[in-house]
PDB file of C-alpha atoms in Angstrom:
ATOM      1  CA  UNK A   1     -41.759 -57.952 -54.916  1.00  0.00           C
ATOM      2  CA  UNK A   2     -41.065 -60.653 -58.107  1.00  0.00           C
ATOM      3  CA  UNK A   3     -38.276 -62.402 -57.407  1.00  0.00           C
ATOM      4  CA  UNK A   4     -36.614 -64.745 -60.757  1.00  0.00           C
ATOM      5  CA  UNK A   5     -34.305 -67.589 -60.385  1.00  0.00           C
ATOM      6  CA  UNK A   6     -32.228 -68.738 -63.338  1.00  0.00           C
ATOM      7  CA  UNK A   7     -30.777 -72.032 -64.089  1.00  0.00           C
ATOM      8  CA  UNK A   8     -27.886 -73.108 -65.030  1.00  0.00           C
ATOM      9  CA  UNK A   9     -25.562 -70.418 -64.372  1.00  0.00           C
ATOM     10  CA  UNK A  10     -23.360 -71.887 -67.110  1.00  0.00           C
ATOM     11  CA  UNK A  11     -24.030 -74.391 -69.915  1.00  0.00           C
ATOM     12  CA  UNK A  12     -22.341 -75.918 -72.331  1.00  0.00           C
ATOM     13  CA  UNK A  13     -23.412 -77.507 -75.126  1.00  0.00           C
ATOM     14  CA  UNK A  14     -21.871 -79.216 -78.467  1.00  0.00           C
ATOM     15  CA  UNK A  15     -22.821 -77.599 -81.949  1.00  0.00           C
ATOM     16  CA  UNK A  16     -26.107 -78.855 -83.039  1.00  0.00           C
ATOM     17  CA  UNK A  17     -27.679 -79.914 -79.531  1.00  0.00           C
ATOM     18  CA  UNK A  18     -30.325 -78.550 -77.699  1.00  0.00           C
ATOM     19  CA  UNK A  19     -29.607 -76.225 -74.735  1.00  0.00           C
ATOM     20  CA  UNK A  20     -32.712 -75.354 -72.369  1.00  0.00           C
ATOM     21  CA  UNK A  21     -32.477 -73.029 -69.289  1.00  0.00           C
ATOM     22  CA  UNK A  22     -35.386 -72.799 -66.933  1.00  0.00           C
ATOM     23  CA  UNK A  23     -36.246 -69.750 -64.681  1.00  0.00           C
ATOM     24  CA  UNK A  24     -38.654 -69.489 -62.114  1.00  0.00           C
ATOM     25  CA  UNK A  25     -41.076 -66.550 -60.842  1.00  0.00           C
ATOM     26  CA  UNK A  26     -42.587 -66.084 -57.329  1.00  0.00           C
ATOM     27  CA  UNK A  27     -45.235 -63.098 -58.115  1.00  0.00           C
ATOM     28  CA  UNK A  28     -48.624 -65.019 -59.511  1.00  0.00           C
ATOM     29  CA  UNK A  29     -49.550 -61.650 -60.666  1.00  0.00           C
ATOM     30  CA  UNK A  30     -46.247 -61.683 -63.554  1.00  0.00           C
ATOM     31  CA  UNK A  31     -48.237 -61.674 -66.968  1.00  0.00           C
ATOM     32  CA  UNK A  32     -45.346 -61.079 -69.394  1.00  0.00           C
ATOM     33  CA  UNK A  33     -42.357 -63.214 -69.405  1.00  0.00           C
ATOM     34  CA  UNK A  34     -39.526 -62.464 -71.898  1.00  0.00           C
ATOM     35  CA  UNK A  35     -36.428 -63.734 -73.143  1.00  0.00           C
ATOM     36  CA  UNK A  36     -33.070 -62.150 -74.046  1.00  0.00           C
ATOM     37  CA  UNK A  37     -29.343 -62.600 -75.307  1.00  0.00           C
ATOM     38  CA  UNK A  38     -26.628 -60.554 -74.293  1.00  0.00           C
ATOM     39  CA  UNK A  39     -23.535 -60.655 -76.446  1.00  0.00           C
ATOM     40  CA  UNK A  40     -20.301 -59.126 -75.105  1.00  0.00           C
ATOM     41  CA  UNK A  41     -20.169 -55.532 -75.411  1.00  0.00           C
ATOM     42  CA  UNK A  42     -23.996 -54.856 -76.066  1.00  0.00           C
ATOM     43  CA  UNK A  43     -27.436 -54.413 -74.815  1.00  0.00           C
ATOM     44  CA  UNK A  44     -29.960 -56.996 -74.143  1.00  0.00           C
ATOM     45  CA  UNK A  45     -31.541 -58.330 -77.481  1.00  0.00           C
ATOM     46  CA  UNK A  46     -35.174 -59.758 -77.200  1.00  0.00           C
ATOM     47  CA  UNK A  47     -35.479 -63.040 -78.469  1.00  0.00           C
ATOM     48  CA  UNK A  48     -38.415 -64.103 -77.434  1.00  0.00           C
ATOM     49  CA  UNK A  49     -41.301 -63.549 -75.116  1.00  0.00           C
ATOM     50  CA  UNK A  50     -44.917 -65.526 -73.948  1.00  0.00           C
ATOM     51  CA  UNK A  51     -47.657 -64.199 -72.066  1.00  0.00           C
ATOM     52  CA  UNK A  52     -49.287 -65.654 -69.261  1.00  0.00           C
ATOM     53  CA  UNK A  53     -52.538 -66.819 -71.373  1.00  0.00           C
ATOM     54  CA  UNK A  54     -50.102 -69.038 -73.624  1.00  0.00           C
ATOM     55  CA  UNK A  55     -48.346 -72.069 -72.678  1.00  0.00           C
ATOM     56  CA  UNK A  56     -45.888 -72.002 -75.583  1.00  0.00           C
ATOM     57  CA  UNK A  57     -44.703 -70.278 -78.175  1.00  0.00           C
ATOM     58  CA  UNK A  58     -41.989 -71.144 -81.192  1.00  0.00           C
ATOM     59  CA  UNK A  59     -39.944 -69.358 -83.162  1.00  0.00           C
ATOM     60  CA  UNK A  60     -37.915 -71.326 -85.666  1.00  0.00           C
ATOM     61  CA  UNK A  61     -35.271 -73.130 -83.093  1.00  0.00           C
ATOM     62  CA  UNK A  62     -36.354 -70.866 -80.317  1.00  0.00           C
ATOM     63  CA  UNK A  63     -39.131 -71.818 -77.780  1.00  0.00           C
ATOM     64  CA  UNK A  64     -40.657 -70.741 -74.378  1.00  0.00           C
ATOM     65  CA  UNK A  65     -42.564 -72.524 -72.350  1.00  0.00           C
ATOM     66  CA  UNK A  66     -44.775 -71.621 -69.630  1.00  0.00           C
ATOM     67  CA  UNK A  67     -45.934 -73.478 -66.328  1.00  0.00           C
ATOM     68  CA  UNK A  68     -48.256 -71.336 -64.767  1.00  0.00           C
ATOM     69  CA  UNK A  69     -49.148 -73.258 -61.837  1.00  0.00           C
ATOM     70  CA  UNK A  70     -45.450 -73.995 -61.014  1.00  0.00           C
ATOM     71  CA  UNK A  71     -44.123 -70.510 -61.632  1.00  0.00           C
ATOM     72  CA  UNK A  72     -41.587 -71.560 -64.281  1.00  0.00           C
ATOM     73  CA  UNK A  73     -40.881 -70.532 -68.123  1.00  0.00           C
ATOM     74  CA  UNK A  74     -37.885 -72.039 -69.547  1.00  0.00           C
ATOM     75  CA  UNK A  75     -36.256 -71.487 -73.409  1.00  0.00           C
ATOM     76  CA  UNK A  76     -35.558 -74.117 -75.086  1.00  0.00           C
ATOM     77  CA  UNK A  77     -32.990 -73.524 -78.238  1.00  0.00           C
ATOM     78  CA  UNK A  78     -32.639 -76.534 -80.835  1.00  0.00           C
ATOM     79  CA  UNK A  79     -29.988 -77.244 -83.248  1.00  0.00           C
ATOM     80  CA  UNK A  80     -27.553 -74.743 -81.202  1.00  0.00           C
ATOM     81  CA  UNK A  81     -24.793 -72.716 -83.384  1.00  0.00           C
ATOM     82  CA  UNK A  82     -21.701 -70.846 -82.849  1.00  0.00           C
ATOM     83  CA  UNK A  83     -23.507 -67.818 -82.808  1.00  0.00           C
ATOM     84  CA  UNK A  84     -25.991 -68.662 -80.333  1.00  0.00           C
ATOM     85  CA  UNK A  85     -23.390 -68.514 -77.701  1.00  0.00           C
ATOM     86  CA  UNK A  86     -23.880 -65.324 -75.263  1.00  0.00           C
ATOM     87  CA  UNK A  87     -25.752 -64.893 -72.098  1.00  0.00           C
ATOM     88  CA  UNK A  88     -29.347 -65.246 -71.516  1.00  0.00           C
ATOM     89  CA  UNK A  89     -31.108 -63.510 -69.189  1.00  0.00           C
ATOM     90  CA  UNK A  90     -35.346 -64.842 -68.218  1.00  0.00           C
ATOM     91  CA  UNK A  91     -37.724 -61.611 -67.388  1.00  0.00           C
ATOM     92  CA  UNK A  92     -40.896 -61.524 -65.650  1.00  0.00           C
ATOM     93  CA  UNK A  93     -43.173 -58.540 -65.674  1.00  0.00           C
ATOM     94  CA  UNK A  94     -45.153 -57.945 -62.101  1.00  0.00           C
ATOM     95  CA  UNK A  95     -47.234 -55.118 -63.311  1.00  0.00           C
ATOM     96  CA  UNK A  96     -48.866 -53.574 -66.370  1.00  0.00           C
ATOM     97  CA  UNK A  97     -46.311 -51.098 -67.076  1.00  0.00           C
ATOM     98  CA  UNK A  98     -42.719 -52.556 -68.518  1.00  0.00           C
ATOM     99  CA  UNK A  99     -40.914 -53.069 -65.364  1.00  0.00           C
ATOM    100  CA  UNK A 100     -38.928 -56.003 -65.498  1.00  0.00           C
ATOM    101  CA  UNK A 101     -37.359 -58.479 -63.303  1.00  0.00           C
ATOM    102  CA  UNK A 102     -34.641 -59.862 -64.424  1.00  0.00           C
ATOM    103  CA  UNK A 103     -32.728 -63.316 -63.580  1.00  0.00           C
ATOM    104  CA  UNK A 104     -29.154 -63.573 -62.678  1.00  0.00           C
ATOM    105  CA  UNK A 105     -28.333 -64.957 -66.554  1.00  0.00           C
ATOM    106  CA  UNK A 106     -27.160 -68.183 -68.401  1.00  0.00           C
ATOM    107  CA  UNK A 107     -23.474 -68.290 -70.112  1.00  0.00           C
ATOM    108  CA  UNK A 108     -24.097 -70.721 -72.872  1.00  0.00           C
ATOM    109  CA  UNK A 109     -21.198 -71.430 -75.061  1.00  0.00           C
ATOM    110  CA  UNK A 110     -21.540 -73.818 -77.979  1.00  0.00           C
ATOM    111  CA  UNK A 111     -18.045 -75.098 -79.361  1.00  0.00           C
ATOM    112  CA  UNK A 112     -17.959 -76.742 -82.872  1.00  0.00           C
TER     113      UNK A 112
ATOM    114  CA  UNK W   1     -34.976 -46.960 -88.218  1.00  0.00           C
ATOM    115  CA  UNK W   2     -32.104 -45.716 -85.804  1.00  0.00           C
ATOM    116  CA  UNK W   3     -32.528 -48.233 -82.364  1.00  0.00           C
ATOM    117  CA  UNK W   4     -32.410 -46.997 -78.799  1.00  0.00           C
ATOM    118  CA  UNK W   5     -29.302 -44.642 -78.722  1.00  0.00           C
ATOM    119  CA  UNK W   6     -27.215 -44.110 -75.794  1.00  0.00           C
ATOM    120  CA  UNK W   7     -24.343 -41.834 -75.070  1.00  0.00           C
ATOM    121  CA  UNK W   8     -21.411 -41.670 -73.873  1.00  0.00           C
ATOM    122  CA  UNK W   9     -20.406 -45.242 -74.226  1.00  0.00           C
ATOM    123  CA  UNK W  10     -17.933 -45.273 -71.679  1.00  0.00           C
ATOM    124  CA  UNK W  11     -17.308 -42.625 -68.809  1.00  0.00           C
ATOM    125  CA  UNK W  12     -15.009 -42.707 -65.763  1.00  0.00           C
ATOM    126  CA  UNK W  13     -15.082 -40.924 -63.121  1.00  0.00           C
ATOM    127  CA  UNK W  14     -14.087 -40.122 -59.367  1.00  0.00           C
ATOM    128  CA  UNK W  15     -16.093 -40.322 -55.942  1.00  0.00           C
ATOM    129  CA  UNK W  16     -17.818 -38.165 -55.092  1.00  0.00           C
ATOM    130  CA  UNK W  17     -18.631 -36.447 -58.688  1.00  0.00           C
ATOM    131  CA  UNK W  18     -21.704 -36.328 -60.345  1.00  0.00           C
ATOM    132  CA  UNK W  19     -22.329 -37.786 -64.271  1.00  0.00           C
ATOM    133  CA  UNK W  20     -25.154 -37.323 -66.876  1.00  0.00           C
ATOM    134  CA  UNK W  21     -26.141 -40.131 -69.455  1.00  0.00           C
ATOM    135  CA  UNK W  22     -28.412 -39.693 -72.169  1.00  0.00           C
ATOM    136  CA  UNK W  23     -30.948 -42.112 -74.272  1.00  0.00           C
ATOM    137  CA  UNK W  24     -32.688 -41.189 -77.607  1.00  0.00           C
ATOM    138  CA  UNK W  25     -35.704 -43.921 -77.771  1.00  0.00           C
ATOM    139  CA  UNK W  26     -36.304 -46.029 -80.821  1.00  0.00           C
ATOM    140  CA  UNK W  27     -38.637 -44.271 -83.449  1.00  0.00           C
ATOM    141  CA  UNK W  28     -42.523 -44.244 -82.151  1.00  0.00           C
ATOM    142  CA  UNK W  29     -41.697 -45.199 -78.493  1.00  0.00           C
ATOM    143  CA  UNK W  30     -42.467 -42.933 -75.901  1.00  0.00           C
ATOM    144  CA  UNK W  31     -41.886 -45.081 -72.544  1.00  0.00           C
ATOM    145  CA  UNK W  32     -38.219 -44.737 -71.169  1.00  0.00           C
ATOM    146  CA  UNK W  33     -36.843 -47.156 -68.590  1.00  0.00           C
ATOM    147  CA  UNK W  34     -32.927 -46.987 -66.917  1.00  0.00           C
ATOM    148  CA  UNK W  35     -31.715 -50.167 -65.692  1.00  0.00           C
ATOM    149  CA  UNK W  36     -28.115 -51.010 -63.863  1.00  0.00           C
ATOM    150  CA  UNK W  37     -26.298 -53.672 -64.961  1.00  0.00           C
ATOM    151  CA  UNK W  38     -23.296 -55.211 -62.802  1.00  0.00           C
ATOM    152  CA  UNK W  39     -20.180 -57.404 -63.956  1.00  0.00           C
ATOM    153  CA  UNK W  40     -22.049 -60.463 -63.950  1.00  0.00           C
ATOM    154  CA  UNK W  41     -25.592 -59.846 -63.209  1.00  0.00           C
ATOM    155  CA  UNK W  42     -29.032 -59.780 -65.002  1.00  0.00           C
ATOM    156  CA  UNK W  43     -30.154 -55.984 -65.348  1.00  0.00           C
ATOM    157  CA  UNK W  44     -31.676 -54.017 -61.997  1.00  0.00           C
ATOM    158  CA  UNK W  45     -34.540 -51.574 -63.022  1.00  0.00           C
ATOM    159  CA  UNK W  46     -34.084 -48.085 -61.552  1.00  0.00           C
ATOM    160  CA  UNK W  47     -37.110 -46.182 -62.451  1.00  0.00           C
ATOM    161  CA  UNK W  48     -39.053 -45.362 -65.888  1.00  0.00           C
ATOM    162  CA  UNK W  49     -40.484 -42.149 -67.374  1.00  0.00           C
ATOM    163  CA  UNK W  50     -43.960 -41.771 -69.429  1.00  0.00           C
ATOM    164  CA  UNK W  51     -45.347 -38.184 -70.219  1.00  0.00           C
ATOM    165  CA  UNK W  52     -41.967 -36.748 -68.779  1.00  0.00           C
ATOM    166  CA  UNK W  53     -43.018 -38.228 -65.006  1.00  0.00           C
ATOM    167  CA  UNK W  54     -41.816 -40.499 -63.365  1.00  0.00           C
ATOM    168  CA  UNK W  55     -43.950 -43.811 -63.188  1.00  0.00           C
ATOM    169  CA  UNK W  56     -42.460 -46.404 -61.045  1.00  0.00           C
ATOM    170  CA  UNK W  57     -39.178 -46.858 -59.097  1.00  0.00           C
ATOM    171  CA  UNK W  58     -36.749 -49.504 -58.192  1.00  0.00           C
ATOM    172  CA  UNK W  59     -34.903 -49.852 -55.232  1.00  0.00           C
ATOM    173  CA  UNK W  60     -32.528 -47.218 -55.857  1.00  0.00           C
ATOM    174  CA  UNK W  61     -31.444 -43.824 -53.350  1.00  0.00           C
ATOM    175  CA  UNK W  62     -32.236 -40.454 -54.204  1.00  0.00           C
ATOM    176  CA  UNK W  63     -29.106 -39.880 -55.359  1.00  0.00           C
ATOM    177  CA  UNK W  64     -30.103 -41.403 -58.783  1.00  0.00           C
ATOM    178  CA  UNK W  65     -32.444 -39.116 -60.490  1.00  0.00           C
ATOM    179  CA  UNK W  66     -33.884 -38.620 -64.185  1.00  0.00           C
ATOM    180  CA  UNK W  67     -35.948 -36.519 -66.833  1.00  0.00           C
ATOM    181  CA  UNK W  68     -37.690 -37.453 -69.862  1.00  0.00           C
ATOM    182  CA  UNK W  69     -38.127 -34.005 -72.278  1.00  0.00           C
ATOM    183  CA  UNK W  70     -41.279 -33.667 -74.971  1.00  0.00           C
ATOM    184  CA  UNK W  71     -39.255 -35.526 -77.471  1.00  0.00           C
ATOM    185  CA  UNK W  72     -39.593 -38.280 -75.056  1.00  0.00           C
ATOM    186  CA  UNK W  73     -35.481 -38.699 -74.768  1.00  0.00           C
ATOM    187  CA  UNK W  74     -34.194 -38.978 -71.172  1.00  0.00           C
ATOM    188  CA  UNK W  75     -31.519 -38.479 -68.856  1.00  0.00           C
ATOM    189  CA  UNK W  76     -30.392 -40.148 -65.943  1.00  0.00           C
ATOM    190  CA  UNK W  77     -28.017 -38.237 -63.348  1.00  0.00           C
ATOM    191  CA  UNK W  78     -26.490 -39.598 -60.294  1.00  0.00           C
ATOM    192  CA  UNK W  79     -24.812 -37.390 -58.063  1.00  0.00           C
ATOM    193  CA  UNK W  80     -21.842 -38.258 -55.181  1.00  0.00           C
ATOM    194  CA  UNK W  81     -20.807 -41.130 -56.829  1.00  0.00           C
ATOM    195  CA  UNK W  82     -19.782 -44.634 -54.703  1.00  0.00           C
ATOM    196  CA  UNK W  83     -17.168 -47.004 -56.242  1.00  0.00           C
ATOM    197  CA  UNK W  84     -20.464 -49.271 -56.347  1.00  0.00           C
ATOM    198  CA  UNK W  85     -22.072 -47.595 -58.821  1.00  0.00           C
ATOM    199  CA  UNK W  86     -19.508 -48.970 -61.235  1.00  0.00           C
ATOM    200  CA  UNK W  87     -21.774 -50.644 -63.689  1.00  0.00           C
ATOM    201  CA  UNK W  88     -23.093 -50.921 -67.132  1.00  0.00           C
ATOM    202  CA  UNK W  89     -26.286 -48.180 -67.467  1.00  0.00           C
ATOM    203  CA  UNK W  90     -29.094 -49.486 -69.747  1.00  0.00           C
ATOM    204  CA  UNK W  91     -31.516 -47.757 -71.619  1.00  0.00           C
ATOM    205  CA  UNK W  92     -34.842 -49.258 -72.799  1.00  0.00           C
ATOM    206  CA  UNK W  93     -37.692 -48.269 -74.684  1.00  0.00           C
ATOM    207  CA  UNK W  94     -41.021 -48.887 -75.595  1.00  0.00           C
ATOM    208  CA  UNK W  95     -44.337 -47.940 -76.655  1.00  0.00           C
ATOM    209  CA  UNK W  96     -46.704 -46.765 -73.950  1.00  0.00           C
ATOM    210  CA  UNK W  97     -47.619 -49.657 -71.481  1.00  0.00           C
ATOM    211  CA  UNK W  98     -46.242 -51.894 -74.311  1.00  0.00           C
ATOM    212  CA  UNK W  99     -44.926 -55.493 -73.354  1.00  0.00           C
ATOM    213  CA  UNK W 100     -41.597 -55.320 -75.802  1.00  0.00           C
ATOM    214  CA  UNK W 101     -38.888 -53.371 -74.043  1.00  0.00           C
ATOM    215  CA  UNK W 102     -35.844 -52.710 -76.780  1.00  0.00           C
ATOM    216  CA  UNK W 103     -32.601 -51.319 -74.938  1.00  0.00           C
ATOM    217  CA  UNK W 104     -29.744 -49.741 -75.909  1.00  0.00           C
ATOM    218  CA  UNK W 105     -25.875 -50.827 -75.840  1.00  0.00           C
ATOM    219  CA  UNK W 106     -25.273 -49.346 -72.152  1.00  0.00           C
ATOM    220  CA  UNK W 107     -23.195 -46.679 -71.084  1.00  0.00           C
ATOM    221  CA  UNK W 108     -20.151 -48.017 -69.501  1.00  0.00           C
ATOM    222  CA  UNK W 109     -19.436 -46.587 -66.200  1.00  0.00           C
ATOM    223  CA  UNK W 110     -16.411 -46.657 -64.140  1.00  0.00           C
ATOM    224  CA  UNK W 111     -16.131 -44.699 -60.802  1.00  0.00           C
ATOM    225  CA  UNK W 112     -12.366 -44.594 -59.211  1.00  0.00           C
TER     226      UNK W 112
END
């Protein structure tokens, strides 16, 4: 079945820098790869998500990019803020129905 | 628009028991998925439910089991409960064979 690595498990970054975390996807037959945030006490939000016809999609600081070839998506969050500090957790979809395989999650903490 | 409702929020209980946990979908979604969520870990799917069947499984025993009724809302049960099932339970909806999965806040559950 899909297996999805995550990287880094932890990042830190300084307010206003960029923080990127890249995941990686073993199933060549994952078609929907997407992209949430996890703050303490709550459900997975979706943030963003690319399918496997794109190579990149943006969403004001957010983006995604997708490597087909290599098997690796990785987000890519600009201008980071206080409030962008939670976990983040890289999907990949192995079939048409909305099973999802998760990664293990990035803690990213931005400190003013 | 109410979101993906789950209750209770938190539960405990003691080995060897059984528990019921219950997700209202989001408005116009009619797919239900259940995932598991461990301290520290991205989310494990455990099985999902279109036209009250069953569609796919995870990796999970028999001992985890689940409905969806005509008003597409769902239950998962688990019966003789391990300290390892201690976990966060995740709900998450969506329409049909959409892509865009939107879950719940988790039922929080502690076995002792």
């Amino acid at each position: 079945g899909e297996n999805v690595e995550q990287h880094p498990s932890t990042l830190s970054v300084q307010e206003g820098d960029s923080a990127v975390i890249k995941c990686t996807y073993s199933d060549s037959a994952s078609n929907y790869f997407p992209w949430y945030k996890q703050e303490l006490g709550k459900g997975p939000q979706l943030i963003i998500d690319i399918r496997s016809n794109v190579g990149e999609k943006k969403d004001q600081r957010i983006a995604v990019t997708l490597n087909k070839t290599a098997k690796h998506f990785s987000l890519h969050i600009t201008e980071t803020q206080p409030e962008d500090s939670a976990v983040y957790f890289c999907a990949a979809r192995p079939d048409s129905w909305g099973k999802l395989q998760f990664g293990a999650g990035t803690q990213v903490v931005v400190t003013p | 628009d109410a979101g993906v409702t789950q209750s209770p929020t938190h539960l405990i209980k003691t080995r060897g028991q059984q528990v019921t946990l219950r997700c209202s979908p989001k408005s116009g979604h009619d797919t239900v998925s259940w995932y598991q969520q461990a301290l520290g870990q991205g989310p494990q799917f455990i099985f999902q439910y279109y036209e009250e069947e069953e569609r796919q499984r995870g990796n999970f025993p028999d001992r985890f089991s689940g409905h969806q009724f005509p008003n597409y809302s769902s239950e998962l049960n688990v019966n003789a409960l391990l300290l390892g099932d201690s976990a966060l339970y995740l709900c998450a909806t969506g329409p049909g064979h959409g892509e865009k999965l939107f879950f719940g806040s988790g039922t929080q559950l502690s076995v002792l």
